[in-house]
N, C-alpha and C. Protein backbone atom coordinates (compact mmCIF):
# COMPACT_ATOMS: atom_id res chain seq x y z
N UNK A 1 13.70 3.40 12.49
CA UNK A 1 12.33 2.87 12.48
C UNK A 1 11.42 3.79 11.69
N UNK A 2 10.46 2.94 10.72
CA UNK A 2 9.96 3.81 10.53
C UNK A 2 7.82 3.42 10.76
N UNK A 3 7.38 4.52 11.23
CA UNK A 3 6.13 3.99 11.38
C UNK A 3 5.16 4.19 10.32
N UNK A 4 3.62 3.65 10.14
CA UNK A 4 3.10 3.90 9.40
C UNK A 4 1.69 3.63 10.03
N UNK A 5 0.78 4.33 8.97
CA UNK A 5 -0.71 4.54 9.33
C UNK A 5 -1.55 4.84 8.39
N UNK A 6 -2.23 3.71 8.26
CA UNK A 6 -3.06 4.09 7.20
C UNK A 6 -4.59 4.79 7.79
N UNK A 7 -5.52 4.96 6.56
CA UNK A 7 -6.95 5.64 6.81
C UNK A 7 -7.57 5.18 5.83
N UNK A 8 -9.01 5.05 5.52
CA UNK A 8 -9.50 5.39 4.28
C UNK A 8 -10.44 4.02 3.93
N UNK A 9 -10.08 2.73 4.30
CA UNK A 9 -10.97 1.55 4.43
C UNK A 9 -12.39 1.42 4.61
N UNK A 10 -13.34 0.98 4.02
CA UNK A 10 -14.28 0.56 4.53
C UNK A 10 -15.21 -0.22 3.98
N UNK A 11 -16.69 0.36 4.04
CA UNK A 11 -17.56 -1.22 2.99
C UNK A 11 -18.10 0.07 1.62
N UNK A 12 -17.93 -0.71 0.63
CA UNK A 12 -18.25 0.13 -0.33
C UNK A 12 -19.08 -1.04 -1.54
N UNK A 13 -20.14 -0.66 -2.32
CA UNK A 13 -20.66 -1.59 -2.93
C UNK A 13 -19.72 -1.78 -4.69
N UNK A 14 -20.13 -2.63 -5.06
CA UNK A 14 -19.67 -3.16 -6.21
C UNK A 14 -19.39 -1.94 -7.17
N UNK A 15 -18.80 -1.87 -8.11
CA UNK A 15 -18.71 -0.68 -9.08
C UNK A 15 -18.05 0.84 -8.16
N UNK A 16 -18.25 0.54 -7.25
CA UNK A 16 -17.94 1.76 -6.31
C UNK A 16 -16.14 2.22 -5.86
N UNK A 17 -15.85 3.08 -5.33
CA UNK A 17 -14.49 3.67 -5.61
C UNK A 17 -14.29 3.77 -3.96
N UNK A 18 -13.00 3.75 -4.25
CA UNK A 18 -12.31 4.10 -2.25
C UNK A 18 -10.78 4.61 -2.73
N UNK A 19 -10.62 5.97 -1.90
CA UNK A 19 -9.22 5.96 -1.95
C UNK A 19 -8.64 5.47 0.00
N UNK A 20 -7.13 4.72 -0.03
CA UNK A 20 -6.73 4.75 0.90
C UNK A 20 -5.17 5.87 1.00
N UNK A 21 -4.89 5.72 2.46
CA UNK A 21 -4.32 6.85 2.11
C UNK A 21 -3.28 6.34 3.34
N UNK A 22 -1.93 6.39 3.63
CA UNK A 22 -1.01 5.75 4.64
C UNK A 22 0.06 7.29 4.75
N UNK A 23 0.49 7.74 6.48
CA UNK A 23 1.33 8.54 6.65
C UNK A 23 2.50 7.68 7.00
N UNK A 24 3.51 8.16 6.44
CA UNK A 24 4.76 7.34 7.69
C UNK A 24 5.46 8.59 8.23
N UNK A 25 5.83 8.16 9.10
CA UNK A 25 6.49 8.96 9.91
C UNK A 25 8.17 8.12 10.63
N UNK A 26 8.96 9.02 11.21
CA UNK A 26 10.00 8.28 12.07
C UNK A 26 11.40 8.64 10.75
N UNK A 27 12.19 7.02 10.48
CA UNK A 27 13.30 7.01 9.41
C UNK A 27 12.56 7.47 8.46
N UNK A 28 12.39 8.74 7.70
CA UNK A 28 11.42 8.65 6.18
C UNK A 28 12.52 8.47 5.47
N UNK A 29 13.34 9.05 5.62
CA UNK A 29 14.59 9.50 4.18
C UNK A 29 14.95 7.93 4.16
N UNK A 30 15.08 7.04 5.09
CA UNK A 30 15.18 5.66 4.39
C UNK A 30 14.35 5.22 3.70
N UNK A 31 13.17 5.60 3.51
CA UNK A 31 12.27 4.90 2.38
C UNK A 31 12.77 4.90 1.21
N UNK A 32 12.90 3.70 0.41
CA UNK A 32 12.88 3.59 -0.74
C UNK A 32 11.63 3.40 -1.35
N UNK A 33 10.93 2.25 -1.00
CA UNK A 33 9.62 2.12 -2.00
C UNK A 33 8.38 2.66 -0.65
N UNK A 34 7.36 2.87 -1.37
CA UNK A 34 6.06 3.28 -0.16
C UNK A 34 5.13 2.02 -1.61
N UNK A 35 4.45 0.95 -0.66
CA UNK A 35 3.21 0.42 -1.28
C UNK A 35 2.33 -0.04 -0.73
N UNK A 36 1.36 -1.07 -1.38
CA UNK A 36 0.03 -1.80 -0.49
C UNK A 36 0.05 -3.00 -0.93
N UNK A 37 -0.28 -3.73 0.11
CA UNK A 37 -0.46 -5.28 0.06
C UNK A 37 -1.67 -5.33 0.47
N UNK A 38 -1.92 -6.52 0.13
CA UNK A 38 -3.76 -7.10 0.92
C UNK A 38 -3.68 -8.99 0.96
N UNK A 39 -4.51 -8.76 2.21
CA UNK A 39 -4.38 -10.16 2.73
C UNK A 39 -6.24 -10.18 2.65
N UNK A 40 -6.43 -11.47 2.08
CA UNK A 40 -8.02 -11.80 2.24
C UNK A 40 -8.07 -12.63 3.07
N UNK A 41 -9.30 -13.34 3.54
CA UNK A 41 -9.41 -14.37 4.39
C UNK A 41 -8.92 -15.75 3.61
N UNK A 42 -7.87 -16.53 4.24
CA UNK A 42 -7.41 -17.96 3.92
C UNK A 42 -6.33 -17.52 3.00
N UNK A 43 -6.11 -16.64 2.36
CA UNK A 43 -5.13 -16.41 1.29
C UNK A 43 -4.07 -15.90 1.99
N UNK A 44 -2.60 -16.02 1.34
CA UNK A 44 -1.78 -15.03 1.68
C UNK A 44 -1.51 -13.70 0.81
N UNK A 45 -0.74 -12.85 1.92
CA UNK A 45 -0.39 -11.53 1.44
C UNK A 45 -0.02 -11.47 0.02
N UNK A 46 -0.08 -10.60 -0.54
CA UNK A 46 -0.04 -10.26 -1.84
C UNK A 46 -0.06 -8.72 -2.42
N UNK A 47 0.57 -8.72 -3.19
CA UNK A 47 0.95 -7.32 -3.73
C UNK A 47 0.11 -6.54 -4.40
N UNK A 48 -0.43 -5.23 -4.45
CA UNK A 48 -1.25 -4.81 -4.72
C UNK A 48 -0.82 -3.84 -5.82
N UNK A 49 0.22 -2.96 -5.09
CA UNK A 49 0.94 -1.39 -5.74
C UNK A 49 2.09 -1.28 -5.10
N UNK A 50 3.11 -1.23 -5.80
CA UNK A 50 4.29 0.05 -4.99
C UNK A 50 4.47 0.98 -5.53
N UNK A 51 4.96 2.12 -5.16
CA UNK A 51 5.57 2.98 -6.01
C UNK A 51 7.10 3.40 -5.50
N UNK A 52 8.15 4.00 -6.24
CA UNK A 52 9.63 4.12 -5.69
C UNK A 52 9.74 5.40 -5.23
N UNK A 53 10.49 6.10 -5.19
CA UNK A 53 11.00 7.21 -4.22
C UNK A 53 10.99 8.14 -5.71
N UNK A 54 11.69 7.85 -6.93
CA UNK A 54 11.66 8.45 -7.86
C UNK A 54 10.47 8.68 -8.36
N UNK A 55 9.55 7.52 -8.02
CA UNK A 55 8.25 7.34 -8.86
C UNK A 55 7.84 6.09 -9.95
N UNK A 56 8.38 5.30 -10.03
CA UNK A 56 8.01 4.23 -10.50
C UNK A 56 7.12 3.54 -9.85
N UNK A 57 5.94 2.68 -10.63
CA UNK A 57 5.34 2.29 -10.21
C UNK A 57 5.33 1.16 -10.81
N UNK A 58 4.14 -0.39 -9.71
CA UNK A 58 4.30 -1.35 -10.03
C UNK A 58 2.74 -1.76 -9.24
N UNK A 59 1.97 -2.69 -11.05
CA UNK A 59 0.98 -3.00 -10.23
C UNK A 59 0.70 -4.51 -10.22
N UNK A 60 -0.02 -5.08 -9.17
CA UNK A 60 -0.41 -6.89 -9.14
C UNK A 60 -1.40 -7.01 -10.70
N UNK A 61 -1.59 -7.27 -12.15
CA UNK A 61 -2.58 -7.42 -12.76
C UNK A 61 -3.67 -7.30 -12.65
N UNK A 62 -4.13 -8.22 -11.55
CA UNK A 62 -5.28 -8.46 -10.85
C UNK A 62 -6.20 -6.29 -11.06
N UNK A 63 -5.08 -5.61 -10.83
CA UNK A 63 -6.00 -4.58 -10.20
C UNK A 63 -5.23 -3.22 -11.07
N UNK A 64 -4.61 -3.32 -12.52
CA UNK A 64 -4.22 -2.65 -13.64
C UNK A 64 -5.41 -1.97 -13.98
N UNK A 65 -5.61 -0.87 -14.23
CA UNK A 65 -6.52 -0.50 -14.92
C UNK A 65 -7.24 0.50 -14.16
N UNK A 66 -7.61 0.06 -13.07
CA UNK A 66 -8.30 0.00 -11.82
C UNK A 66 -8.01 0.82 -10.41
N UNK A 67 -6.62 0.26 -9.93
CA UNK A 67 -6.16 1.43 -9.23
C UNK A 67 -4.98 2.30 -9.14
N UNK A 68 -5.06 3.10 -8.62
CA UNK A 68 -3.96 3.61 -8.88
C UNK A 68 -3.05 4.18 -7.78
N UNK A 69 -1.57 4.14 -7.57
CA UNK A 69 -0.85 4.37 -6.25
C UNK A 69 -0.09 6.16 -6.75
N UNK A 70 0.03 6.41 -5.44
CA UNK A 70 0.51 8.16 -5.71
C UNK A 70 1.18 8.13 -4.41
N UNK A 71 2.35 9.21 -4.53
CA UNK A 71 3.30 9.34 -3.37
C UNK A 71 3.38 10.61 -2.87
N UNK A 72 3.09 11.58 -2.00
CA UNK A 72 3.41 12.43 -1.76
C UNK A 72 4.62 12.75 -0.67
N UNK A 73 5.98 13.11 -1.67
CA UNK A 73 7.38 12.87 -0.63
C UNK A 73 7.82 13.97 0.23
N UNK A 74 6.78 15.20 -0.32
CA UNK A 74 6.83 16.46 1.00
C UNK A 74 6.21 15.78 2.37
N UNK A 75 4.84 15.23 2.27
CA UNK A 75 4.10 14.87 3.25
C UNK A 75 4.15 13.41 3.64
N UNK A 76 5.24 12.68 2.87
CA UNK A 76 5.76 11.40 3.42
C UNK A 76 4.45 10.40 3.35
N UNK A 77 3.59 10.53 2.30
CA UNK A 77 2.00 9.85 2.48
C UNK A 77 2.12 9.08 1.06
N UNK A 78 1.32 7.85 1.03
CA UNK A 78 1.69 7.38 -0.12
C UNK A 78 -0.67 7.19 -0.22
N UNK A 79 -0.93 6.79 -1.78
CA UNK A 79 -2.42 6.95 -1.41
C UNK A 79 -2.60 5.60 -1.90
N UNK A 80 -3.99 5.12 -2.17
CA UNK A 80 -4.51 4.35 -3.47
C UNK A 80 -5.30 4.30 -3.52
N UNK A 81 -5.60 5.20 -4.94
CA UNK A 81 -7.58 5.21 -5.68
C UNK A 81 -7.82 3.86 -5.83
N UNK A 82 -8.88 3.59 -5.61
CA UNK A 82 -9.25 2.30 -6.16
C UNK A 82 -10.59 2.51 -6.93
N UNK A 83 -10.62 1.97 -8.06
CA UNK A 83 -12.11 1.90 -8.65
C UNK A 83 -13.01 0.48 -9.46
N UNK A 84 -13.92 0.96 -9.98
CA UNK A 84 -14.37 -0.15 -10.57
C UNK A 84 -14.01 -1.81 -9.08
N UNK A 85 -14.76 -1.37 -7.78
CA UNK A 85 -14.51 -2.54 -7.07
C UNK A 85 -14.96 -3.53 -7.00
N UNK A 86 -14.30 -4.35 -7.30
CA UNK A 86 -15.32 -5.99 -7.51
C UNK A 86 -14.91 -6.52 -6.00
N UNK A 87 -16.00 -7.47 -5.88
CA UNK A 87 -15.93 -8.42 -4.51
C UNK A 87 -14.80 -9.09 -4.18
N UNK A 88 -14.06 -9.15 -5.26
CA UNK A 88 -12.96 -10.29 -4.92
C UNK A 88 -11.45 -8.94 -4.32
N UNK A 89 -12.09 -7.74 -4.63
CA UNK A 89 -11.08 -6.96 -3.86
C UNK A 89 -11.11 -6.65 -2.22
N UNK A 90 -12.05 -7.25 -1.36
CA UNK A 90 -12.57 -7.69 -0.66
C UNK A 90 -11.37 -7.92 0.29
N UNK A 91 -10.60 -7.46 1.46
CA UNK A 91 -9.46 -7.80 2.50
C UNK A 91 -9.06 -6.95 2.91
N UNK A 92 -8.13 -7.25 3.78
CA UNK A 92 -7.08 -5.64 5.05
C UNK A 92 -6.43 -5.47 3.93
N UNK A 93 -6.06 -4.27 3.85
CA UNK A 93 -5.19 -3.72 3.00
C UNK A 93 -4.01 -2.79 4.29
N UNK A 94 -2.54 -3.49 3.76
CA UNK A 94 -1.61 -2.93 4.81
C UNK A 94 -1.10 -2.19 3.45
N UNK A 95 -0.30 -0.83 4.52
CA UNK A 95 0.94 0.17 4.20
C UNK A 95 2.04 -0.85 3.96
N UNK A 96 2.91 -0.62 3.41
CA UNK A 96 4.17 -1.24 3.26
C UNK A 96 5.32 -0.18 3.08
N UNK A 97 6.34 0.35 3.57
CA UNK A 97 7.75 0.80 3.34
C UNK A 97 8.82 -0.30 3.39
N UNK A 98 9.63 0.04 2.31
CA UNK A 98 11.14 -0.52 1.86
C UNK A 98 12.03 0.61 2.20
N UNK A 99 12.46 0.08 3.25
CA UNK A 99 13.59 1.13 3.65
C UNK A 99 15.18 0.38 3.76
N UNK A 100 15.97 1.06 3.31
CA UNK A 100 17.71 0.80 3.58
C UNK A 100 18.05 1.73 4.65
N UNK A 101 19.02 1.19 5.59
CA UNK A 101 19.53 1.93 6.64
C UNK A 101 21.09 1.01 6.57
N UNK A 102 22.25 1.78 5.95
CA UNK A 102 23.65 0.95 6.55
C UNK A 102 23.69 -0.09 5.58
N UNK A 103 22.77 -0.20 4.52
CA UNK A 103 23.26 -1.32 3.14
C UNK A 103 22.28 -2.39 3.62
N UNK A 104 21.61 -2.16 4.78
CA UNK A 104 20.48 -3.43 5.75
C UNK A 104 19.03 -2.73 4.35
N UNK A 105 18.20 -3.82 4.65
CA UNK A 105 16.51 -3.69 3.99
C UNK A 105 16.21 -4.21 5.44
N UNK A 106 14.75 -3.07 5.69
CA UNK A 106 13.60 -3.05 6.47
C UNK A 106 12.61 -3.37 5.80
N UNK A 107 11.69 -3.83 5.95
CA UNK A 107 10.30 -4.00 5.52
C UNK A 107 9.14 -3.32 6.80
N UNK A 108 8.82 -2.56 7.17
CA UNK A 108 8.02 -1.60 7.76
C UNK A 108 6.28 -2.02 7.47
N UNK A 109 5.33 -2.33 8.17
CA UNK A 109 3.66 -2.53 7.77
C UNK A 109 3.24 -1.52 8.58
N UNK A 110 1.95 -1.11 8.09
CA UNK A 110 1.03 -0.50 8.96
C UNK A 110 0.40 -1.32 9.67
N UNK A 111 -0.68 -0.94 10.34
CA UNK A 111 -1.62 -2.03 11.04
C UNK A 111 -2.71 -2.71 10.11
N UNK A 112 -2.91 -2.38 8.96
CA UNK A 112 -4.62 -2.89 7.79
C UNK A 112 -5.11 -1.85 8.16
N UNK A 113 -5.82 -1.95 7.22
CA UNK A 113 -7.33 -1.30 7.11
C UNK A 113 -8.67 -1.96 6.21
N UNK A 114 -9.29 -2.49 6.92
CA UNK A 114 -10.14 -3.27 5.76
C UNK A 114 -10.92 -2.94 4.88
N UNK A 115 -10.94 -3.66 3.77
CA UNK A 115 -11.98 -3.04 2.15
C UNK A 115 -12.61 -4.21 2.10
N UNK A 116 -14.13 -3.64 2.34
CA UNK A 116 -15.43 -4.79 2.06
C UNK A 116 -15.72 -4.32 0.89
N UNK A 117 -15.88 -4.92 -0.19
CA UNK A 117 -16.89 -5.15 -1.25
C UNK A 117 -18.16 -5.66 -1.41
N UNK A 118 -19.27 -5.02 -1.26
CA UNK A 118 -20.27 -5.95 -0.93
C UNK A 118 -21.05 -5.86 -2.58
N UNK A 119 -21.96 -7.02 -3.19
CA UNK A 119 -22.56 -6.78 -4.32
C UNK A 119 -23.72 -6.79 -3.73
């Protein structure tokens, strides 16, 4: 098992910056990928950032340019700057781990943390 926890959410105005920031703890060495998803109201989940264990990264378009994901694999923490925030970035933003255990895939969430955009 592995757990997770994010920090770092809150209301921030237009043009304005937020980093979030997620610990996991428990199975770490099964992590393969550490990323973020976000769910808005009425929409479904959707991909934001991952990054891999090596370091590859992968971003939704929507938010290229803009934010950026970082892994720290001493402290098992994965982050994401976010800048330039427009309203429509606006939703919970969950932790996500990809973990293998035994040739099995886990999918692991945090609890959210929500990002208001207000203009």
């Amino acid at each position: 098992q592995v757990q997770l926890v994010e920090s770092g959410g809150g209301l921030v105005q237009v043009g304005g910056s937020l980093t979030l920031s997620c610990a996991a703890s428990g199975m770490v060495w099964t992590i393969h990928s550490l990323g973020w998803y976000r769910q808005a109201p009425g929409k479904q989940r959707e991909l934001v950032a991952t990054i891999t264990n090596p370091g590859a990264t992968n971003y939704a378009d929507s938010v290229k340019g803009r934010f950026t994901i970082s892994r720290d694999n001493d402290e098992n923490t994965v982050s994401l700057q976010m800048r330039s925030l427009e309203p429509e970035d606006t939703a919970v933003y969950y932790c996500n781990a990809e973990a293998y255990n035994e040739f099995h895939r886990y999918d692991y969430w945090g609890q959210g943390t929500q990002v208001t955009v207000s203009s």
